[in-house]
């Protein structure tokens, strides 16, 4: 067989192999085998030495043409195989959006947070500002400015955890009253604020007492504020929170920082006042302490009690939440058991 026909045959066989190659690795092996120094074309060309001077350049250029054809065919095949590989990778990475998604269990805000935010919303609607107090307080603001001097017997009911002799964790949110009053500029209008937050007492924990619980302090100071404003405000708030049919009653009480002082009861939202286990068969539920701000407390904050008067109240949202949701032990709020907390889904 002439060298030319050998080369022709080699070309046909090689082209078939290139066409059959189905991945980039085998194509590269093929390239090295066919076109490399030890490849069959080079082998065939070794026979050129026996050719005549006329034949040799013809066969030489024919061999080069074949080499170029094979190289071109390999290059084209390479492009095809690269595209194929890319398609396969894209197909492997594609997401089937028709598959049902995995359900993500969303958390909820803590039930006490929900109750406090609901109460805040009611007061914001009535034009109150929300004031953030501090949990670590001084004896001065927690007691003295609330008209509870060092030897006052009412301090016994609010013993707490002391950080130093004068620094403690607050026993009630009332110190926020003093801090807010001394800052307030009455030329800009009345002072109307509530302050929700954590408080601490050296109470023995039981079903209705926790050593850490929450309060919402309320304070309104302006010229001409009376007990009627206190009553009207609290009645409106209780109706918003517990239903339009609720009424409230005020019973005389004592707090060193208010004069006169009252305990405020709301008519039972479960039985409507007839008597049931929620209201302990009295028809009323005690909900907060309140009163007219003591003139001494106003004066200690730099406010003239002959010109300004005010009312204040302190509400326990933990107890509100217990009553509302029939929770029989306050400690459930603080154990962080999701089986309990998960029952109170956040309202949208
Ligand atoms: C006070 O703390 C007053 N500072 C409230 C006040 C403010 C009166 C402004 C007048 C004017 P008292 O100790 O009663 O008052 O607590 C208020 C509310 O906190 C109670 O009605 C109750 O709901 C809640 N509370 C008190 N002790 C605990 C406790 N250990 N665990 C859970 N809640 C409690």
XYZ file of C-alpha atoms and ligand atoms in Angstrom:
382
model
C 0.000 0.000 0.000
C 1.365 3.458 -0.906
C 2.225 5.870 1.876
C -0.569 8.144 0.738
C -3.216 5.452 0.996
C -1.808 4.419 4.390
C -2.188 8.011 5.527
C -5.686 8.170 4.029
C -6.693 5.028 5.887
C -5.133 6.308 9.090
C -7.094 9.518 8.731
C -10.404 7.627 8.306
C -9.725 5.453 11.338
C -8.648 8.424 13.428
C -11.690 10.468 12.500
C -13.903 7.546 13.552
C -12.120 7.360 16.904
C -12.472 11.112 17.418
C -16.193 10.948 16.616
C -16.627 8.033 19.022
C -14.756 9.751 21.866
C -17.267 10.732 24.543
C -15.268 12.582 27.152
C -12.511 15.167 27.339
C -10.045 12.784 28.990
C -10.233 10.138 26.272
C -10.121 12.851 23.583
C -6.913 14.198 25.048
C -5.406 10.671 25.118
C -6.387 10.331 21.483
C -4.695 13.614 20.574
C -1.457 12.556 22.237
C -1.572 9.119 20.563
C -2.454 10.337 17.060
C -0.411 13.474 16.720
C 2.457 12.896 19.133
C 6.036 11.938 18.205
C 5.350 8.253 18.746
C 2.040 8.363 16.888
C 1.071 6.408 13.731
C 1.429 9.372 11.363
C 5.019 9.913 12.413
C 5.497 6.171 12.050
C 4.157 6.216 8.459
C 6.304 9.227 7.610
C 9.412 7.297 8.566
C 8.939 5.388 5.284
C 9.436 8.649 3.338
C 13.161 8.091 3.180
C 12.538 5.381 0.541
C 10.570 7.774 -1.694
C 11.900 9.631 -4.720
C 12.831 13.288 -4.411
C 9.704 14.190 -6.380
C 7.330 12.097 -4.275
C 8.743 13.107 -0.882
C 7.438 16.725 -0.707
C 4.031 15.692 -2.028
C 3.640 13.010 0.628
C 5.091 15.394 3.216
C 2.535 18.107 2.492
C -0.285 15.499 2.319
C 0.769 14.289 5.770
C 0.668 17.836 7.076
C -2.816 18.376 5.637
C -3.998 15.208 7.376
C -2.360 16.262 10.629
C -4.131 19.634 10.425
C -7.454 17.995 9.604
C -7.152 15.702 12.580
C -6.134 18.578 14.858
C -9.133 20.593 13.660
C -11.460 17.681 14.148
C -10.101 17.172 17.697
C -10.570 20.884 18.460
C -14.173 20.810 17.240
C -14.889 17.687 19.211
C -13.319 19.300 22.269
C -15.713 22.258 22.032
C -18.653 19.873 21.731
C -17.532 17.784 24.701
C -16.977 20.914 26.829
C -20.503 22.089 26.052
C -21.854 18.637 26.869
C -19.993 18.646 30.201
C -21.377 22.086 31.074
C -24.920 20.971 30.208
C -24.511 17.946 32.443
C -23.247 20.087 35.324
C -26.152 22.525 34.944
C -28.619 19.650 34.828
C -27.096 18.144 37.981
C -27.353 21.450 39.860
C -30.876 22.394 38.802
C -33.525 22.630 41.513
C -36.865 20.988 41.102
C -39.168 23.764 42.259
C -42.154 21.457 42.085
C -40.943 19.486 45.153
C -42.789 20.384 48.361
C -40.590 22.628 50.588
C -39.301 21.740 54.050
C -41.413 23.429 56.733
C -39.444 25.856 58.886
C -40.849 26.075 62.384
C -40.944 29.755 63.263
C -40.518 30.817 66.862
C -42.925 33.172 68.595
C -42.386 36.032 70.994
C -42.634 35.055 74.635
C -46.191 35.291 75.922
C -45.158 37.938 78.473
C -43.607 40.020 75.673
C -46.852 39.668 73.730
C -48.970 40.786 76.699
C -46.674 43.726 77.456
C -46.629 44.838 73.811
C -50.406 44.691 73.726
C -50.625 46.902 76.834
C -48.024 49.268 75.335
C -50.143 49.556 72.163
C -53.187 50.589 74.200
C -51.205 53.353 75.921
C -49.439 54.503 72.743
C -52.940 54.934 71.284
C -53.691 57.259 74.213
C -50.621 59.415 73.579
C -48.244 57.940 76.172
C -44.501 57.599 75.611
C -42.755 54.331 76.416
C -39.752 54.929 78.677
C -37.047 52.332 79.090
C -35.848 52.172 82.699
C -32.774 50.538 84.194
C -32.802 47.171 85.984
C -29.807 48.016 88.164
C -30.814 51.006 90.273
C -29.547 53.044 93.158
C -31.124 52.929 96.603
C -31.717 56.638 96.075
C -34.089 56.258 93.102
C -35.592 52.869 94.014
C -36.516 53.878 97.592
C -35.615 57.375 98.787
C -37.057 59.284 95.851
C -40.178 57.148 96.209
C -40.585 58.463 99.751
C -39.168 55.310 101.346
C -36.313 56.580 103.526
C -33.699 54.163 104.895
C -35.623 53.191 108.031
C -39.078 52.974 106.404
C -40.933 49.764 107.399
C -42.477 49.397 103.897
C -38.979 48.560 102.631
C -39.369 45.145 104.287
C -41.952 44.117 101.686
C -39.507 44.884 98.902
C -36.225 43.362 99.968
C -33.974 42.680 97.015
C -30.530 41.647 95.800
C -27.841 44.218 96.570
C -24.790 44.748 94.358
C -23.307 47.143 96.908
C -24.829 49.022 99.820
C -26.338 51.608 97.492
C -26.724 49.685 94.236
C -29.429 47.075 93.857
C -31.642 45.369 91.298
C -34.840 47.385 91.349
C -37.837 46.091 93.291
C -40.420 47.930 91.201
C -40.568 50.114 88.084
C -41.466 53.186 90.201
C -37.915 54.672 90.152
C -38.556 55.418 86.451
C -41.148 57.939 87.719
C -38.455 59.981 89.504
C -35.982 59.735 86.620
C -38.613 60.837 84.094
C -40.066 63.644 86.221
C -36.707 65.294 86.830
C -36.042 65.345 83.063
C -39.452 66.524 81.891
C -39.923 69.949 80.339
C -43.520 71.009 81.093
C -43.358 73.879 78.615
C -43.649 71.104 75.985
C -46.847 69.656 77.520
C -48.029 67.076 80.054
C -45.896 64.139 81.148
C -47.578 60.884 80.081
C -45.492 57.756 80.151
C -45.487 54.042 80.813
C -42.403 52.007 81.578
C -42.452 48.216 81.251
C -39.613 46.037 82.510
C -38.157 43.414 84.816
C -38.126 43.804 88.581
C -36.610 41.662 91.330
C -37.556 40.845 94.903
C -36.388 38.523 97.592
C -39.783 36.781 97.432
C -40.105 33.045 97.954
C -41.165 31.560 94.628
C -44.615 29.979 94.576
C -47.501 29.693 92.114
C -48.162 33.455 92.106
C -44.774 34.876 93.149
C -41.489 34.896 91.333
C -38.221 36.515 92.496
C -38.040 38.079 89.026
C -41.219 39.337 87.385
C -42.456 42.293 85.337
C -44.230 45.530 86.036
C -45.604 48.299 83.900
C -45.338 51.668 85.566
C -47.661 54.459 84.483
C -47.342 58.168 85.241
C -49.252 61.268 84.215
C -48.321 64.712 85.593
C -49.815 68.022 84.558
C -51.812 70.915 85.972
C -55.232 69.805 87.223
C -54.824 65.995 87.063
C -57.333 64.334 89.431
C -58.361 60.914 90.686
C -61.141 60.991 88.059
C -58.448 60.991 85.329
C -56.850 57.936 86.945
C -60.163 56.105 87.133
C -61.224 57.007 83.584
C -57.851 56.037 82.144
C -57.676 52.668 83.883
C -61.281 51.845 83.004
C -60.604 52.555 79.315
C -57.461 50.400 79.395
C -59.173 47.472 81.138
C -62.046 47.535 78.653
C -59.545 47.433 75.777
C -57.686 44.533 77.335
C -60.449 42.442 78.863
C -63.579 43.447 76.916
C -66.068 46.316 76.702
C -68.297 44.929 79.469
C -65.609 45.254 82.152
C -65.907 47.730 84.988
C -63.342 48.609 87.646
C -63.500 49.400 91.338
C -61.045 51.278 93.524
C -60.312 50.172 97.101
C -58.342 52.312 99.539
C -54.763 51.144 99.982
C -51.346 52.422 101.006
C -48.154 53.145 99.088
C -45.580 55.598 100.466
C -45.261 57.274 97.044
C -48.972 57.928 96.377
C -51.585 59.756 98.449
C -54.347 58.727 98.349
C -53.508 55.188 97.227
C -55.815 52.531 95.793
C -55.876 48.908 94.721
C -57.693 48.554 91.430
C -59.891 45.538 90.715
C -61.468 44.652 87.382
C -64.782 42.789 87.158
C -64.093 39.132 86.383
C -63.777 38.587 82.638
C -64.633 34.916 82.983
C -67.883 34.995 84.972
C -68.761 38.673 84.427
C -68.925 39.241 88.196
C -71.111 36.323 89.315
C -68.206 34.521 90.979
C -66.000 31.684 89.677
C -62.647 29.995 90.292
C -60.707 32.741 88.425
C -61.987 35.531 90.715
C -62.051 33.237 93.758
C -65.861 33.699 93.877
C -65.626 37.455 94.575
C -66.551 38.704 91.088
C -63.446 40.956 91.073
C -59.788 40.471 90.166
C -57.065 42.618 91.732
C -54.962 43.934 88.900
C -52.780 46.855 90.018
C -51.784 49.418 92.617
C -52.231 53.121 91.947
C -52.778 56.557 93.431
C -52.150 60.281 93.191
C -48.421 61.052 93.129
C -47.376 62.053 96.658
C -46.566 65.805 96.878
C -43.190 64.918 98.422
C -42.326 62.724 95.413
C -43.193 65.576 93.041
C -41.154 68.065 95.107
C -38.106 65.736 95.274
C -38.150 65.682 91.437
C -38.214 69.483 91.264
C -41.927 69.772 90.455
C -44.045 72.240 92.449
C -46.888 70.200 94.028
C -48.971 73.370 94.443
C -49.037 73.769 90.659
C -48.850 70.219 89.320
C -50.607 67.001 90.294
C -50.357 63.539 88.863
C -51.434 59.915 89.053
C -49.327 56.781 88.909
C -49.967 53.066 88.731
C -48.002 49.821 88.752
C -49.395 46.785 86.976
C -48.111 43.196 87.012
C -48.302 41.843 83.428
C -47.282 38.339 84.581
C -50.468 38.175 86.637
C -52.504 39.626 83.753
C -51.156 36.877 81.472
C -51.921 34.201 84.097
C -55.510 35.369 84.466
C -56.105 35.776 80.801
C -54.731 32.403 79.705
C -55.637 30.372 82.792
C -51.975 29.720 83.676
C -51.979 28.374 87.223
C -48.273 28.757 88.022
C -46.212 31.905 87.307
C -43.022 29.805 87.166
C -44.141 28.348 83.822
C -43.253 31.690 82.209
C -39.634 31.383 83.301
C -38.863 27.694 82.721
C -38.508 28.181 78.949
C -40.224 24.914 78.125
C -41.219 25.196 74.457
C -44.157 22.827 75.011
C -45.631 25.561 77.227
C -44.412 28.637 75.334
C -45.287 27.218 71.893
C -48.986 27.317 72.805
C -48.968 31.101 72.533
C -48.486 31.791 68.846
C -47.616 35.401 67.990
C -50.662 37.199 66.649
C -50.012 38.858 63.279
C -45.624 48.201 93.694
O -44.614 47.602 93.337
C -45.833 49.637 93.387
N -44.613 50.217 92.918
C -46.966 49.816 92.392
C -47.429 51.240 92.314
C -46.898 52.076 91.361
C -48.405 51.746 93.158
C -47.317 53.395 91.237
C -48.812 53.045 93.087
C -48.268 53.870 92.122
P -46.823 46.036 94.542
O -45.736 45.569 95.411
O -48.217 45.794 95.000
O -46.691 47.600 94.223
O -46.637 45.333 93.116
C -47.414 45.699 91.998
C -47.844 44.442 91.210
O -46.694 43.638 90.919
C -48.754 43.508 91.994
O -50.097 43.912 91.867
C -48.519 42.193 91.314
O -49.280 42.112 90.129
C -47.077 42.265 90.924
N -46.196 41.519 91.855
C -45.735 41.910 93.063
N -44.918 40.976 93.590
C -44.851 39.966 92.688
C -44.130 38.717 92.604
N -43.296 38.315 93.551
N -44.308 37.933 91.512
C -45.131 38.362 90.526
N -45.800 39.515 90.512
C -45.684 40.318 91.587
